[in-house]
JSON list of C-alpha atoms in Angstrom, two decimals:
[
{"chain": "P", "resi": 233, "resn": "MET", "atom": "CA", "xyz": [25.54, 8.96, -48.77]},
{"chain": "P", "resi": 234, "resn": "SER", "atom": "CA", "xyz": [25.94, 5.68, -50.70]},
{"chain": "P", "resi": 235, "resn": "ARG", "atom": "CA", "xyz": [23.01, 4.78, -53.44]},
{"chain": "P", "resi": 236, "resn": "LEU", "atom": "CA", "xyz": [23.78, 1.37, -52.87]},
{"chain": "P", "resi": 237, "resn": "PRO", "atom": "CA", "xyz": [20.93, -0.51, -50.91]},
{"chain": "P", "resi": 238, "resn": "THR", "atom": "CA", "xyz": [22.19, -1.71, -47.49]},
{"chain": "P", "resi": 239, "resn": "THR", "atom": "CA", "xyz": [21.28, -5.37, -48.59]},
{"chain": "P", "resi": 240, "resn": "ALA", "atom": "CA", "xyz": [23.35, -5.61, -52.27]},
{"chain": "P", "resi": 241, "resn": "LEU", "atom": "CA", "xyz": [25.15, -8.36, -53.32]},
{"chain": "P", "resi": 242, "resn": "ASN", "atom": "CA", "xyz": [28.83, -8.92, -53.30]},
{"chain": "P", "resi": 243, "resn": "LEU", "atom": "CA", "xyz": [30.14, -10.22, -56.71]},
{"chain": "P", "resi": 244, "resn": "LYS", "atom": "CA", "xyz": [29.68, -13.89, -55.59]},
{"chain": "P", "resi": 245, "resn": "GLN", "atom": "CA", "xyz": [25.77, -13.73, -55.22]},
{"chain": "P", "resi": 246, "resn": "PHE", "atom": "CA", "xyz": [25.31, -11.81, -57.79]},
{"chain": "P", "resi": 247, "resn": "LEU", "atom": "CA", "xyz": [27.13, -14.08, -60.33]},
{"chain": "P", "resi": 248, "resn": "GLN", "atom": "CA", "xyz": [25.23, -16.64, -58.57]},
{"chain": "P", "resi": 249, "resn": "ARG", "atom": "CA", "xyz": [21.92, -15.05, -58.57]},
{"chain": "P", "resi": 250, "resn": "GLN", "atom": "CA", "xyz": [22.52, -14.56, -62.56]},
{"chain": "P", "resi": 251, "resn": "ARG", "atom": "CA", "xyz": [22.91, -18.57, -62.53]},
{"chain": "P", "resi": 252, "resn": "VAL", "atom": "CA", "xyz": [19.55, -18.97, -61.11]},
{"chain": "P", "resi": 253, "resn": "LEU", "atom": "CA", "xyz": [18.01, -17.04, -62.62]},
{"chain": "P", "resi": 254, "resn": "GLY", "atom": "CA", "xyz": [18.92, -18.08, -66.00]},
{"chain": "P", "resi": 255, "resn": "LEU", "atom": "CA", "xyz": [18.58, -21.64, -64.99]},
{"chain": "P", "resi": 256, "resn": "TYR", "atom": "CA", "xyz": [14.88, -21.08, -64.67]},
{"chain": "P", "resi": 257, "resn": "ARG", "atom": "CA", "xyz": [14.49, -18.58, -67.93]},
{"chain": "P", "resi": 258, "resn": "SER", "atom": "CA", "xyz": [15.92, -22.13, -69.19]},
{"chain": "P", "resi": 259, "resn": "MET", "atom": "CA", "xyz": [13.41, -23.86, -67.62]},
{"chain": "P", "resi": 260, "resn": "LEU", "atom": "CA", "xyz": [11.04, -22.35, -68.58]},
{"chain": "P", "resi": 261, "resn": "ARG", "atom": "CA", "xyz": [12.00, -22.00, -72.48]},
{"chain": "P", "resi": 262, "resn": "THR", "atom": "CA", "xyz": [12.30, -25.56, -72.46]},
{"chain": "P", "resi": 263, "resn": "ILE", "atom": "CA", "xyz": [8.80, -26.63, -70.50]},
{"chain": "P", "resi": 264, "resn": "ARG", "atom": "CA", "xyz": [7.34, -24.65, -73.40]},
{"chain": "P", "resi": 265, "resn": "LEU", "atom": "CA", "xyz": [8.19, -26.88, -75.96]},
{"chain": "P", "resi": 266, "resn": "VAL", "atom": "CA", "xyz": [6.21, -30.23, -73.67]},
{"chain": "P", "resi": 267, "resn": "PRO", "atom": "CA", "xyz": [3.89, -31.31, -76.54]},
{"chain": "P", "resi": 268, "resn": "ASP", "atom": "CA", "xyz": [0.32, -31.86, -74.08]},
{"chain": "P", "resi": 269, "resn": "GLU", "atom": "CA", "xyz": [-0.84, -28.35, -72.37]},
{"chain": "P", "resi": 270, "resn": "ALA", "atom": "CA", "xyz": [-1.49, -30.15, -69.31]},
{"chain": "P", "resi": 271, "resn": "ASP", "atom": "CA", "xyz": [1.83, -31.51, -69.15]},
{"chain": "P", "resi": 272, "resn": "ARG", "atom": "CA", "xyz": [2.97, -28.14, -69.60]},
{"chain": "P", "resi": 273, "resn": "LYS", "atom": "CA", "xyz": [0.86, -26.60, -67.57]},
{"chain": "P", "resi": 274, "resn": "TYR", "atom": "CA", "xyz": [2.08, -29.14, -64.68]},
{"chain": "P", "resi": 275, "resn": "LEU", "atom": "CA", "xyz": [5.14, -28.59, -65.48]},
{"chain": "P", "resi": 276, "resn": "ARG", "atom": "CA", "xyz": [5.50, -24.52, -65.25]},
{"chain": "P", "resi": 277, "resn": "ASP", "atom": "CA", "xyz": [3.29, -24.45, -61.99]},
{"chain": "P", "resi": 278, "resn": "TRP", "atom": "CA", "xyz": [6.00, -27.30, -60.66]},
{"chain": "P", "resi": 279, "resn": "ALA", "atom": "CA", "xyz": [8.94, -25.11, -61.75]},
{"chain": "P", "resi": 280, "resn": "ARG", "atom": "CA", "xyz": [7.81, -21.92, -61.36]},
{"chain": "P", "resi": 281, "resn": "GLU", "atom": "CA", "xyz": [6.72, -23.34, -56.94]},
{"chain": "P", "resi": 282, "resn": "GLU", "atom": "CA", "xyz": [10.36, -25.05, -56.20]},
{"chain": "P", "resi": 283, "resn": "PHE", "atom": "CA", "xyz": [12.24, -21.62, -57.47]},
{"chain": "P", "resi": 284, "resn": "LYS", "atom": "CA", "xyz": [9.98, -19.36, -55.52]},
{"chain": "P", "resi": 285, "resn": "ARG", "atom": "CA", "xyz": [9.93, -22.05, -52.45]},
{"chain": "P", "resi": 286, "resn": "ASN", "atom": "CA", "xyz": [14.15, -21.65, -52.99]},
{"chain": "P", "resi": 287, "resn": "LYS", "atom": "CA", "xyz": [13.47, -18.13, -53.22]},
{"chain": "P", "resi": 288, "resn": "GLU", "atom": "CA", "xyz": [15.00, -16.95, -49.55]},
{"chain": "P", "resi": 289, "resn": "ALA", "atom": "CA", "xyz": [17.63, -19.30, -49.37]},
{"chain": "P", "resi": 290, "resn": "THR", "atom": "CA", "xyz": [20.94, -18.10, -48.18]},
{"chain": "P", "resi": 291, "resn": "ASN", "atom": "CA", "xyz": [23.07, -20.94, -47.27]},
{"chain": "P", "resi": 292, "resn": "GLN", "atom": "CA", "xyz": [25.98, -21.12, -50.37]},
{"chain": "P", "resi": 293, "resn": "ASP", "atom": "CA", "xyz": [26.10, -25.08, -50.47]},
{"chain": "P", "resi": 294, "resn": "ALA", "atom": "CA", "xyz": [22.49, -25.64, -49.88]},
{"chain": "P", "resi": 295, "resn": "ILE", "atom": "CA", "xyz": [21.77, -23.10, -53.07]},
{"chain": "P", "resi": 296, "resn": "ARG", "atom": "CA", "xyz": [25.05, -24.85, -55.11]},
{"chain": "P", "resi": 297, "resn": "MET", "atom": "CA", "xyz": [22.85, -28.07, -54.22]},
{"chain": "P", "resi": 298, "resn": "MET", "atom": "CA", "xyz": [19.36, -26.51, -55.54]},
{"chain": "P", "resi": 299, "resn": "ILE", "atom": "CA", "xyz": [21.00, -25.50, -58.61]},
{"chain": "P", "resi": 300, "resn": "THR", "atom": "CA", "xyz": [23.00, -28.68, -58.83]},
{"chain": "P", "resi": 301, "resn": "GLN", "atom": "CA", "xyz": [19.36, -30.12, -59.01]},
{"chain": "P", "resi": 302, "resn": "ALA", "atom": "CA", "xyz": [17.67, -27.94, -61.95]},
{"chain": "P", "resi": 303, "resn": "SER", "atom": "CA", "xyz": [20.49, -28.92, -64.07]},
{"chain": "P", "resi": 304, "resn": "ASN", "atom": "CA", "xyz": [19.66, -31.83, -63.81]},
{"chain": "P", "resi": 305, "resn": "HIS", "atom": "CA", "xyz": [15.95, -32.12, -63.65]},
{"chain": "P", "resi": 306, "resn": "LEU", "atom": "CA", "xyz": [16.23, -29.11, -66.93]},
{"chain": "P", "resi": 307, "resn": "GLU", "atom": "CA", "xyz": [18.76, -32.30, -68.43]},
{"chain": "P", "resi": 308, "resn": "GLU", "atom": "CA", "xyz": [16.54, -34.82, -68.05]},
{"chain": "P", "resi": 309, "resn": "LEU", "atom": "CA", "xyz": [13.53, -33.65, -68.95]},
{"chain": "P", "resi": 310, "resn": "ARG", "atom": "CA", "xyz": [15.15, -32.52, -72.68]},
{"chain": "P", "resi": 311, "resn": "ARG", "atom": "CA", "xyz": [16.87, -35.96, -72.74]},
{"chain": "P", "resi": 312, "resn": "SER", "atom": "CA", "xyz": [12.75, -36.57, -72.74]},
{"chain": "P", "resi": 313, "resn": "LEU", "atom": "CA", "xyz": [11.33, -34.30, -75.27]},
{"chain": "P", "resi": 314, "resn": "ALA", "atom": "CA", "xyz": [14.59, -35.19, -77.38]},
{"chain": "P", "resi": 315, "resn": "LEU", "atom": "CA", "xyz": [13.62, -38.97, -77.27]},
{"chain": "P", "resi": 316, "resn": "ALA", "atom": "CA", "xyz": [9.60, -38.08, -78.07]},
{"chain": "P", "resi": 317, "resn": "ARG", "atom": "CA", "xyz": [10.68, -36.09, -80.91]},
{"chain": "P", "resi": 318, "resn": "SER", "atom": "CA", "xyz": [12.79, -38.97, -82.24]}
]
């Protein structure tokens, strides 16, 4: 009897999952740098809701597109924070 769960991820899915989780963590870490508490809460709630809403996605092309969009949002947030500090 195999010890793997029946829904074990293949290597590609595992790596993609790790990338999504890393992106989520980076997003939350960056949001912590937002100076205004209300904006921070709004962005944190938005990020959590977006990731939660897409949690059950299985289409690989759609997942890649969502990763790209999230990466773009993260970079935009980082640029905005850098401009606000200067």
